[in-house]
mmCIF file of C-alpha atoms in Angstrom:
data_model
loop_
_atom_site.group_PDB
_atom_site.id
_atom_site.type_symbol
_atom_site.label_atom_id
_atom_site.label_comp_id
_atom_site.label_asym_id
_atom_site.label_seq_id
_atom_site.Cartn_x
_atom_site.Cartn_y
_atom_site.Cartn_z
ATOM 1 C CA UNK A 24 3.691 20.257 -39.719
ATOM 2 C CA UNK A 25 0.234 19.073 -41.355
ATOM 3 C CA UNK A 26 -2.660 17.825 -39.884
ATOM 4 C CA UNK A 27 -2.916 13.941 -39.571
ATOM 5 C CA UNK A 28 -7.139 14.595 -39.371
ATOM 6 C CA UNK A 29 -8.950 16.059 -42.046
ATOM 7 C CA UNK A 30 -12.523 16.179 -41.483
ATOM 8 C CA UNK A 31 -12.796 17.801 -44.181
ATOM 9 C CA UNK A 32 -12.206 14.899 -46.787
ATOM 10 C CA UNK A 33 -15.482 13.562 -46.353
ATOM 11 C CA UNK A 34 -16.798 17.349 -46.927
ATOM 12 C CA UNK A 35 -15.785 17.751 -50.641
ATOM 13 C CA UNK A 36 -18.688 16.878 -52.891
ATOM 14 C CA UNK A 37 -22.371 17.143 -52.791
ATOM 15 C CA UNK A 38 -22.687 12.986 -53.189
ATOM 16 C CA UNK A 39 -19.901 12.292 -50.289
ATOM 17 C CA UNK A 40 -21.884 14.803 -47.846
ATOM 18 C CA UNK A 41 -25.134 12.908 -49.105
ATOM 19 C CA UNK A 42 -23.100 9.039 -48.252
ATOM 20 C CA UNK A 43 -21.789 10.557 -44.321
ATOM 21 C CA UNK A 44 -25.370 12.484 -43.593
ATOM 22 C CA UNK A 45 -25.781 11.669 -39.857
ATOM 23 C CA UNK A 46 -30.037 12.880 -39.939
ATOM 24 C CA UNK A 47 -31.948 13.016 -42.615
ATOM 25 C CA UNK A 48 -35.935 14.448 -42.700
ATOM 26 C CA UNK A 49 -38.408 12.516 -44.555
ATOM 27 C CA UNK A 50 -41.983 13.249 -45.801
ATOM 28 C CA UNK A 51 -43.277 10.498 -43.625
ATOM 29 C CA UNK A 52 -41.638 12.643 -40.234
ATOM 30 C CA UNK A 53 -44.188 15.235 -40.983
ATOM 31 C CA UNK A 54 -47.449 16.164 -39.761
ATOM 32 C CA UNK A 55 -49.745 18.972 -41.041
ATOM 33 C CA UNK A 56 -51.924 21.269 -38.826
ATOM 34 C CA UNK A 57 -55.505 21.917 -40.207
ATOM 35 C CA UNK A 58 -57.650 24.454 -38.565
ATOM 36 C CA UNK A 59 -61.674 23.258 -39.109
ATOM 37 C CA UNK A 60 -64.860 25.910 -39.211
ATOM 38 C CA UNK A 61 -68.030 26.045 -39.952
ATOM 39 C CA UNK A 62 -69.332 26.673 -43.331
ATOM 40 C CA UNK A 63 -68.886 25.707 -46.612
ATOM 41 C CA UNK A 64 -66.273 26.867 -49.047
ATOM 42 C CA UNK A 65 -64.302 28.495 -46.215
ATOM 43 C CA UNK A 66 -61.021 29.218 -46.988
ATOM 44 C CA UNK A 67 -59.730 31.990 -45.021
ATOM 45 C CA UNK A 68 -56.205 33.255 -44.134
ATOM 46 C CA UNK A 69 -55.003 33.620 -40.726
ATOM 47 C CA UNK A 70 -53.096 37.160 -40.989
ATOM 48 C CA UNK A 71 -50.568 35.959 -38.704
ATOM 49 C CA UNK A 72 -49.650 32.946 -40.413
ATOM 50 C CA UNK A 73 -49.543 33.251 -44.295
ATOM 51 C CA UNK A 74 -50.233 30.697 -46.188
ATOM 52 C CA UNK A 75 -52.425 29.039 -43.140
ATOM 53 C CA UNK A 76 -56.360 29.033 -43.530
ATOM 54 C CA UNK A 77 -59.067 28.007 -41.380
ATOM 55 C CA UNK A 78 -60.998 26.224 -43.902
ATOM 56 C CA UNK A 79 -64.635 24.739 -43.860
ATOM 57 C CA UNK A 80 -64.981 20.689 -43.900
ATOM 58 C CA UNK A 81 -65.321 20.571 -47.893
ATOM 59 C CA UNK A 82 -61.813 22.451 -47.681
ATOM 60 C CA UNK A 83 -59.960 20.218 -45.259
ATOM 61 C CA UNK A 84 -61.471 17.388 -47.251
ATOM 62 C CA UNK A 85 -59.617 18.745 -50.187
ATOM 63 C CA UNK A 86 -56.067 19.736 -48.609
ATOM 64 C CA UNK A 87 -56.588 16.430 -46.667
ATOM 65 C CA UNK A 88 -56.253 14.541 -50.310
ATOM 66 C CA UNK A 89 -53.377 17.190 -50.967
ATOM 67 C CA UNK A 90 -51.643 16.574 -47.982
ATOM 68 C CA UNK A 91 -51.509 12.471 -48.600
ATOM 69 C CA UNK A 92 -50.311 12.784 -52.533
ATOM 70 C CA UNK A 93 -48.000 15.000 -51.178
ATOM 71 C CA UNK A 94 -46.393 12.044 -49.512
ATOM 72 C CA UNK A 95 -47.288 13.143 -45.847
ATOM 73 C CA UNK A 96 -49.031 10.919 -43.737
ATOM 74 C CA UNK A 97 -50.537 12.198 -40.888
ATOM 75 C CA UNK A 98 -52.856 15.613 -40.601
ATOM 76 C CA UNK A 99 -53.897 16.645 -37.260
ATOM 77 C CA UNK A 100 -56.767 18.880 -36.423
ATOM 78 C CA UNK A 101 -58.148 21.876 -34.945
ATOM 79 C CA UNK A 102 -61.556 22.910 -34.676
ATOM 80 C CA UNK A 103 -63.331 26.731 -34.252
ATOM 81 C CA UNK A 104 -66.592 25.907 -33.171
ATOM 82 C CA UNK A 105 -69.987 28.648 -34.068
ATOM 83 C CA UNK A 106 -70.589 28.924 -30.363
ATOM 84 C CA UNK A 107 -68.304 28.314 -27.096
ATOM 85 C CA UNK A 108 -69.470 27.784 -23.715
ATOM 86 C CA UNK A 109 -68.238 26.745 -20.138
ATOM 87 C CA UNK A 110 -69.030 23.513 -20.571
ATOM 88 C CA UNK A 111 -67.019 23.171 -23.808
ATOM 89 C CA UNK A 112 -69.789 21.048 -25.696
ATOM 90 C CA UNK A 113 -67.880 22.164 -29.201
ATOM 91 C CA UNK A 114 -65.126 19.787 -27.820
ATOM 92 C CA UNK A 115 -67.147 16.726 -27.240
ATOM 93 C CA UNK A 116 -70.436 16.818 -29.243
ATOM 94 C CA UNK A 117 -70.948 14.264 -31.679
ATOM 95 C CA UNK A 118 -71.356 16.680 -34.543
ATOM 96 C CA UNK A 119 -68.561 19.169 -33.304
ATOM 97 C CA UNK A 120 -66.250 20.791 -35.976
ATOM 98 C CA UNK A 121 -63.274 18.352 -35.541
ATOM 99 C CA UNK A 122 -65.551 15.431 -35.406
ATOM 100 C CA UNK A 123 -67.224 16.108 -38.721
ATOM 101 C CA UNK A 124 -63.606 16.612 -40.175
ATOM 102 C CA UNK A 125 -62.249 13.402 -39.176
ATOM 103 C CA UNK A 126 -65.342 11.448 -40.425
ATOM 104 C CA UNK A 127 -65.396 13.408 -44.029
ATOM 105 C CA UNK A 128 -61.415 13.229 -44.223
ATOM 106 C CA UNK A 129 -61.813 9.321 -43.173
ATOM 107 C CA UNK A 130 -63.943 8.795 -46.110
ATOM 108 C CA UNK A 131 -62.280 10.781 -48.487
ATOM 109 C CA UNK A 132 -58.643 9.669 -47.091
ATOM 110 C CA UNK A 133 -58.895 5.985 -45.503
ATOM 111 C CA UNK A 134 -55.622 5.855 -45.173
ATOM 112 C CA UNK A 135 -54.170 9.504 -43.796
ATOM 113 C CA UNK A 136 -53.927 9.099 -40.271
ATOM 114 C CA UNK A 137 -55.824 11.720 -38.426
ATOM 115 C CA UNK A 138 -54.888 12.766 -35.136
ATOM 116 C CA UNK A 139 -57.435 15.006 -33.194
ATOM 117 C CA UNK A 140 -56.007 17.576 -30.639
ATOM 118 C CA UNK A 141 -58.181 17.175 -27.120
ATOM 119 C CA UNK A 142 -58.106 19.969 -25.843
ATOM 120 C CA UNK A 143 -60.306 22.603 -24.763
ATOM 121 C CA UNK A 144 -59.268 26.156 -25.080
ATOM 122 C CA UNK A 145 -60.796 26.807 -28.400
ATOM 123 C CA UNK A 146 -64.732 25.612 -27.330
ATOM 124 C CA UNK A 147 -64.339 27.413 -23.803
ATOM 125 C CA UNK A 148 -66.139 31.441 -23.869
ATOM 126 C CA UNK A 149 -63.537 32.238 -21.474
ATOM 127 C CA UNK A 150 -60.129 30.509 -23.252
ATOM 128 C CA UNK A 151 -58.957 28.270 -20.497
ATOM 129 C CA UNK A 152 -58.274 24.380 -21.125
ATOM 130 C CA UNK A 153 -61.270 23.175 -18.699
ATOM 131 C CA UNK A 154 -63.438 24.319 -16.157
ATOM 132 C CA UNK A 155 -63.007 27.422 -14.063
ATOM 133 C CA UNK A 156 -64.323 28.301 -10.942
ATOM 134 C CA UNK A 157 -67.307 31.109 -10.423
ATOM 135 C CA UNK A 158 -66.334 34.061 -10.753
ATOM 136 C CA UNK A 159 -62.508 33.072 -11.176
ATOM 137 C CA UNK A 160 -60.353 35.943 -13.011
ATOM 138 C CA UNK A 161 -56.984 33.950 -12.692
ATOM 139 C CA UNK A 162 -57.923 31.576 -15.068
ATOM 140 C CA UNK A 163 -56.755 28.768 -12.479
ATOM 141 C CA UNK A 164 -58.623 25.128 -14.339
ATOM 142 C CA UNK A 165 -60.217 23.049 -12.357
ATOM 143 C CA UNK A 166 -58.183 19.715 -12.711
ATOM 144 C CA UNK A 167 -60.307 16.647 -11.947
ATOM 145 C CA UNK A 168 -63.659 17.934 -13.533
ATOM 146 C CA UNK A 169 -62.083 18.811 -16.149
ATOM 147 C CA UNK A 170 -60.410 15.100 -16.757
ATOM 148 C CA UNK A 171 -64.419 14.107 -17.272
ATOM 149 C CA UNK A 172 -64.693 16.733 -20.512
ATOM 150 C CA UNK A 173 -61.522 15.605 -21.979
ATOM 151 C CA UNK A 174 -62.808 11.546 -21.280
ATOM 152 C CA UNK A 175 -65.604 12.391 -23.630
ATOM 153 C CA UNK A 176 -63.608 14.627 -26.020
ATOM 154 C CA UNK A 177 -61.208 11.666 -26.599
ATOM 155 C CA UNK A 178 -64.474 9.274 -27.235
ATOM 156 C CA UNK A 179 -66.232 11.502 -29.541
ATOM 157 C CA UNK A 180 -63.285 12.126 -31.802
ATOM 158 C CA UNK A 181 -62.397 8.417 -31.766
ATOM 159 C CA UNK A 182 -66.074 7.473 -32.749
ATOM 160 C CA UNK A 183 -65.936 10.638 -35.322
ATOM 161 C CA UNK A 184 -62.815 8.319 -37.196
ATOM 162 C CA UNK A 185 -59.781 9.989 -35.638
ATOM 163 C CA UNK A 186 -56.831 7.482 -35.450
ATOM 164 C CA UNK A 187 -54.550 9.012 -32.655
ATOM 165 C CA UNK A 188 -55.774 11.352 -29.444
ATOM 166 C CA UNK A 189 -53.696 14.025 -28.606
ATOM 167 C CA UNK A 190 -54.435 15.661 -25.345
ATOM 168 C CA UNK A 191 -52.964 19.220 -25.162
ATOM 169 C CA UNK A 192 -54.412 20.386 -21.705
ATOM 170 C CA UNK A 193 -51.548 19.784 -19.102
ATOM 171 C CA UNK A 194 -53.880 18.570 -16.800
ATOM 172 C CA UNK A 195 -52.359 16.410 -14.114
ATOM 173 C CA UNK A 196 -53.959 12.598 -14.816
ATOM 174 C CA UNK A 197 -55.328 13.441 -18.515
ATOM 175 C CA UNK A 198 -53.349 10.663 -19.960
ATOM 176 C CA UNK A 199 -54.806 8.053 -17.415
ATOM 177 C CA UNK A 200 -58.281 9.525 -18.014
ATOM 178 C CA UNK A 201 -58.146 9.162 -21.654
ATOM 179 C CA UNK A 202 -57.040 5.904 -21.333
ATOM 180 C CA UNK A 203 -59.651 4.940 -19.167
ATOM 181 C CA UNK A 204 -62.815 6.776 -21.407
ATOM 182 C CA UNK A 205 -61.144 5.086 -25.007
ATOM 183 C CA UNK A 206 -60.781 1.423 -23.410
ATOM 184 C CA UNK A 207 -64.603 1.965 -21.610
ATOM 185 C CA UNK A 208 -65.862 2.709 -25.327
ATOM 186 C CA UNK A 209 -63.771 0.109 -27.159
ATOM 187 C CA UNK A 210 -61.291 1.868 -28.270
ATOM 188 C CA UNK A 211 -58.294 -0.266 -26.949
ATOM 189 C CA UNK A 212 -56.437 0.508 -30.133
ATOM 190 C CA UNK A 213 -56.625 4.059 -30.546
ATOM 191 C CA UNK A 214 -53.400 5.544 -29.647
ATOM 192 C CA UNK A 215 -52.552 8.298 -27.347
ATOM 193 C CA UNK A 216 -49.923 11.584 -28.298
ATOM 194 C CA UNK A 217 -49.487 13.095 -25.229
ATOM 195 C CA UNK A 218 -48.167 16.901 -24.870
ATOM 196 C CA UNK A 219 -46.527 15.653 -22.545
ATOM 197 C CA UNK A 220 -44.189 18.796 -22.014
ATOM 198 C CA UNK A 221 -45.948 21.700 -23.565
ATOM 199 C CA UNK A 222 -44.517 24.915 -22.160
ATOM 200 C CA UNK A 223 -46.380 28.083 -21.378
ATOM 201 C CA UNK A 224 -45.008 30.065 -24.216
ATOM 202 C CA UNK A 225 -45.168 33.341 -26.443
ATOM 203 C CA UNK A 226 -44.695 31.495 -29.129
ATOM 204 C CA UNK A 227 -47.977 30.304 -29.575
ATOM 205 C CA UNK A 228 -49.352 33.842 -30.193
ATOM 206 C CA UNK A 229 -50.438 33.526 -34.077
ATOM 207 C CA UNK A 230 -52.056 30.111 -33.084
ATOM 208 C CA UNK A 231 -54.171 31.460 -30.828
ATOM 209 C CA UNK A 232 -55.590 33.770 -34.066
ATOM 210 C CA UNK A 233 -55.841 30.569 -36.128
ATOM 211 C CA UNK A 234 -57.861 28.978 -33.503
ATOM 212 C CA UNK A 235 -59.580 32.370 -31.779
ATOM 213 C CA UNK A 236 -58.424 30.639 -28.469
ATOM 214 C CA UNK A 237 -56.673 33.231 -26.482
ATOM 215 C CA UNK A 238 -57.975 33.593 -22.788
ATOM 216 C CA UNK A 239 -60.272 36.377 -21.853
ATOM 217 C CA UNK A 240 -57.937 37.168 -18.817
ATOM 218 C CA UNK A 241 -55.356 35.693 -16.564
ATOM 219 C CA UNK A 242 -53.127 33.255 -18.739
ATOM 220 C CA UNK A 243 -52.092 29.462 -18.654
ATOM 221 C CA UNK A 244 -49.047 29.503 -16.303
ATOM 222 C CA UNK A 245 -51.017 27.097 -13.954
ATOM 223 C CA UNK A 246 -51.494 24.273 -15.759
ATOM 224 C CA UNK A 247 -48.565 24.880 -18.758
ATOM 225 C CA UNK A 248 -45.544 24.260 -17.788
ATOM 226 C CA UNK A 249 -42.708 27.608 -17.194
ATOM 227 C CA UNK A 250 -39.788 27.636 -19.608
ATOM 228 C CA UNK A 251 -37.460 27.879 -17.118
ATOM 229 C CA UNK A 252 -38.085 24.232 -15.996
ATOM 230 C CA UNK A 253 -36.301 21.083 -17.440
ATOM 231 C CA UNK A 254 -36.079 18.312 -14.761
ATOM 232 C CA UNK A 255 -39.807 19.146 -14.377
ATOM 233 C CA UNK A 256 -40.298 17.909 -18.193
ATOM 234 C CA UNK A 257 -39.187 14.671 -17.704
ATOM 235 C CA UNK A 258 -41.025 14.012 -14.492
ATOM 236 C CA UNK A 259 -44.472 14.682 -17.020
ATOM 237 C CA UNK A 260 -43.259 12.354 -19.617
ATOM 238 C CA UNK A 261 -42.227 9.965 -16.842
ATOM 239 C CA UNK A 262 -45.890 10.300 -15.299
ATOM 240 C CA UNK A 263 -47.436 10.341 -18.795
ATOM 241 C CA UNK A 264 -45.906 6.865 -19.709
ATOM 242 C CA UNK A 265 -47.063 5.456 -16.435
ATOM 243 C CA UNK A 266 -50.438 6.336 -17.671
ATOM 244 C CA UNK A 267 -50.571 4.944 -20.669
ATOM 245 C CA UNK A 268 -49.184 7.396 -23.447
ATOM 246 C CA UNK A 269 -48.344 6.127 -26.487
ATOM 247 C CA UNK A 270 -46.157 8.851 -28.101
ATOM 248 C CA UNK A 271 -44.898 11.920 -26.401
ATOM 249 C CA UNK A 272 -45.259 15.409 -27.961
ATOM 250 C CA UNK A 273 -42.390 18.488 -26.671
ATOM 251 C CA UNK A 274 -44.026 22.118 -27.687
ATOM 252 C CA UNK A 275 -42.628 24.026 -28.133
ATOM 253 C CA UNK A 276 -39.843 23.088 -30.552
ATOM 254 C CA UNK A 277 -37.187 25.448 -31.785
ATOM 255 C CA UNK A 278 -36.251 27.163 -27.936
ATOM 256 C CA UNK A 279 -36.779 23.182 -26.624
ATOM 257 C CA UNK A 280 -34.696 21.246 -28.742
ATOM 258 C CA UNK A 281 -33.221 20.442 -24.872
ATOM 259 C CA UNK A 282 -35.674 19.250 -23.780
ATOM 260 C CA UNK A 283 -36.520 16.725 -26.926
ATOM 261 C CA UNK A 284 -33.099 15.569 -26.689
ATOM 262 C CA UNK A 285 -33.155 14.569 -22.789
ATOM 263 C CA UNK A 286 -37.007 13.375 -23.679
ATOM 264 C CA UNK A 287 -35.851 10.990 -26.499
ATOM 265 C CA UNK A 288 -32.354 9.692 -24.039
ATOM 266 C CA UNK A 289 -34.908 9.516 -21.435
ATOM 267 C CA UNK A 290 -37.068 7.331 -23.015
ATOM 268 C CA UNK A 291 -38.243 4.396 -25.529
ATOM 269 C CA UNK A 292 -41.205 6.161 -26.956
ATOM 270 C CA UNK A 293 -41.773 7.679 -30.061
ATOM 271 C CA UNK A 294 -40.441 12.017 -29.618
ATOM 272 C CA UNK A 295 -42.660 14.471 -31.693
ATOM 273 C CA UNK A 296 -41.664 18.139 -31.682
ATOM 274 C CA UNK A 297 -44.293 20.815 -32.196
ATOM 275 C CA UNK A 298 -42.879 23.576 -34.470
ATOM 276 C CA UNK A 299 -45.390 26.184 -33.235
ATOM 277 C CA UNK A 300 -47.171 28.858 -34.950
ATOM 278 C CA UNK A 301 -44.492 31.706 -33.782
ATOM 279 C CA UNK A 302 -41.675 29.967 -34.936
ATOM 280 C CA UNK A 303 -43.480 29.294 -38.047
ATOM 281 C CA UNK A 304 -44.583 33.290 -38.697
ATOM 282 C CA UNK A 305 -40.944 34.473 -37.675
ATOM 283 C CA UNK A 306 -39.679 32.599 -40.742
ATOM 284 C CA UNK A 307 -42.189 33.489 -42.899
ATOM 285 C CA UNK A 308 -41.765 37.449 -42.166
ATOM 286 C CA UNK A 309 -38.162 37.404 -42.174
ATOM 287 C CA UNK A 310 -38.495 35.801 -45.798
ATOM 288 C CA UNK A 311 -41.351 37.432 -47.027
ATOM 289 C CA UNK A 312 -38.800 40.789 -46.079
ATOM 290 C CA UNK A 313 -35.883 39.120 -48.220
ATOM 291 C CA UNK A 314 -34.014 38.625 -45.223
ATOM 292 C CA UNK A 315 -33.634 34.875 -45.609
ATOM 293 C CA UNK A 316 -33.655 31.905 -47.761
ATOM 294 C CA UNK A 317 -37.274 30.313 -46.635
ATOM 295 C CA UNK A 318 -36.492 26.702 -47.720
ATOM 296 C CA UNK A 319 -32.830 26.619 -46.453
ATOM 297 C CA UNK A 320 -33.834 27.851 -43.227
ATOM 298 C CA UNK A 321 -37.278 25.586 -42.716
ATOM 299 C CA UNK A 322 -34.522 22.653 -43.702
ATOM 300 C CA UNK A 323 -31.686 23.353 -41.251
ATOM 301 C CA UNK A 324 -34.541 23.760 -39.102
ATOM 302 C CA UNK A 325 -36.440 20.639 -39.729
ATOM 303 C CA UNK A 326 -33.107 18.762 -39.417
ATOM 304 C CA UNK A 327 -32.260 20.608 -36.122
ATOM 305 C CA UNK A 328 -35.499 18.217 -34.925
ATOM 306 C CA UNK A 329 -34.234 15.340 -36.618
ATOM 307 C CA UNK A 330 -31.146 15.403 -35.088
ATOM 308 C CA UNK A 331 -32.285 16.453 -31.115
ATOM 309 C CA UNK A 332 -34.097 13.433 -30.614
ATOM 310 C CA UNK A 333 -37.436 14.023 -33.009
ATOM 311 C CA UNK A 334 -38.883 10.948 -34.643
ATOM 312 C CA UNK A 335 -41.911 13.157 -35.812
ATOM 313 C CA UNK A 336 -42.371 16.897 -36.672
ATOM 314 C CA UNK A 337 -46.197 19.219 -36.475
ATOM 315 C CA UNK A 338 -44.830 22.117 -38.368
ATOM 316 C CA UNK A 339 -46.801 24.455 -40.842
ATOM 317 C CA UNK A 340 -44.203 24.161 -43.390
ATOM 318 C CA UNK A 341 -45.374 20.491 -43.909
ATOM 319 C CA UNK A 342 -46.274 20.726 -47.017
ATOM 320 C CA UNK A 343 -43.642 23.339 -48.225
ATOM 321 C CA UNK A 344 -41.008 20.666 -46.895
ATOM 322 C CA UNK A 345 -42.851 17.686 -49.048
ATOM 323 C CA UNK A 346 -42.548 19.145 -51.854
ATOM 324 C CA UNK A 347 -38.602 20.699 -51.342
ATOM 325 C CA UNK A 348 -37.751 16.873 -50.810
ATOM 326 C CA UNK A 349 -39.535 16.024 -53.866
ATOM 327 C CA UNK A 350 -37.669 18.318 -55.851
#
């Protein structure tokens, strides 16, 4: 007796594998994280993340133009501000970090879209997404005054050029709030990527060196969401939606790929997946070591997005990727 199936027929060559691919990553799925400072001719690596740099504006400016011949269309950005305070004014002042990197990357780069990341954690002294009560050591935001800093985050990086807002908080109503500031200031148009699931995880650890935003006590289990939770997910993206997002945003990626899937079944919105800074420096170590083939592994990877749901991908190995599929 023989088998009557042979899957394996339509496995034989490199060209028939190519004709049956069921998901295939593209340079325009990508999206490239930029970390802005202060400065000029600032180019310096994050220790946890090689081959990531905070860079000064005159820097982003240039990997910006990199980044778009590269075939990737879409940057988004992160700024470390000279001075944080309570009241997060890095965040939302007109001549903040990320709002002098959108308007020199919008000149240099009309047409890379630039999404900003709203958030607050990296302009706060103490590391928490918004405001804190008194004296508070838990590290427990303040929800509803805090809505009022991210309203004018979202309008200052909109002026500043950025195309898409992409509130990272977690607060409960951000989405609505945003909403409300952009349409107040005429900014009908300007899309919003919500994080709409992003998960309190320890995966974001070399991030929060890229961005020196990790909180000076307590942690962010109150307003991030536990890992344990995945009915809880879709009840964000279904409250997200009702307030106006856009695009929704799962972060982590690699331990979530769940959660994408149910997201993008769930749902008639656009799915991006967050490969975060962890998952990005436990590749990079293992190959640095030998251990593994970098681009086969960022690949499988990538296409592990691809094929849970993910219409677009924030991952470090961006530009890596771009130039693999070029090859």
């Amino acid at each position: 007796m023989f088998p009557i199936h042979r899957p394996r027929r339509l496995r034989q060559t490199t060209q028939l594998r190519r004709m049956v691919r069921e998901h295939v990553v593209t340079t325009s799925d990508l999206i490239y994280p930029l970390f802005a400072v202060p400065g000029e001719g600032i180019a310096q690596e994050v220790k946890s993340m090689p081959g990531v740099y905070q860079l000064s504006v005159d820097k982003i400016v240039a990997e910006a133009k990199e980044v778009y011949d590269l075939g990737i269309p879409s940057i988004i950005l992160f700024g470390i501000p000279d001075n944080k305070d309570v009241e997060a004014t890095g965040a939302w002042h007109d001549c903040g970090i990320v709002q002098k990197a959108a308007t020199a990357v919008k000149e240099a780069v009309p047409e890379l879209v630039i999404i900003a990341d709203t958030c607050l954690c990296e302009y706060t002294s103490h590391g928490h997404c918004g405001y804190l009560e008194v004296g508070d050591l838990s590290g427990r935001v303040l929800n509803d005054p805090t809505l009022e800093l991210l309203k004018k985050t979202a309008v200052s990086q909109a002026k500043a050029g950025a195309d898409i807002i992409a509130p990272s908080g977690m607060m409960d109503g951000f989405v609505q709030a945003i909403r409300t500031g952009l349409d107040e200031a005429g900014f009908q148009d300007t899309p919003i990527l919500s994080y709409a699931a992003k998960y309190a995880s320890a995966y974001y650890g070399p991030f929060r060196d890229a961005a020196e935003s990790p909180p000076q006590f307590g942690d962010r289990s109150t307003y991030q969401m536990d890992p344990a939770n995945s009915q809880e997910a879709l009840k964000e993206v279904e409250l997200d939606i009702a307030e106006g997002a856009d695009m929704l945003m799962i972060k982590p990626a690699l331990a979530y790929m769940d959660i994408i899937w149910r997201v993008k079944e769930a749902t008639n919105l656009p799915v991006a997946a967050y490969n975060v800074s962890g998952e990005y420096s436990m590749v990079k170590a293992a190959a640095l070591n030998g251990w593994i083939d970098e681009q086969k592994v960022v690949m499988e990877t990538l296409t592990g997005f691809k094929r849970s749901g993910a219409d677009l991908i924030l991952t470090y190995h961006a530009k890596d990727a771009a130039r693999w599929l070029q090859a």
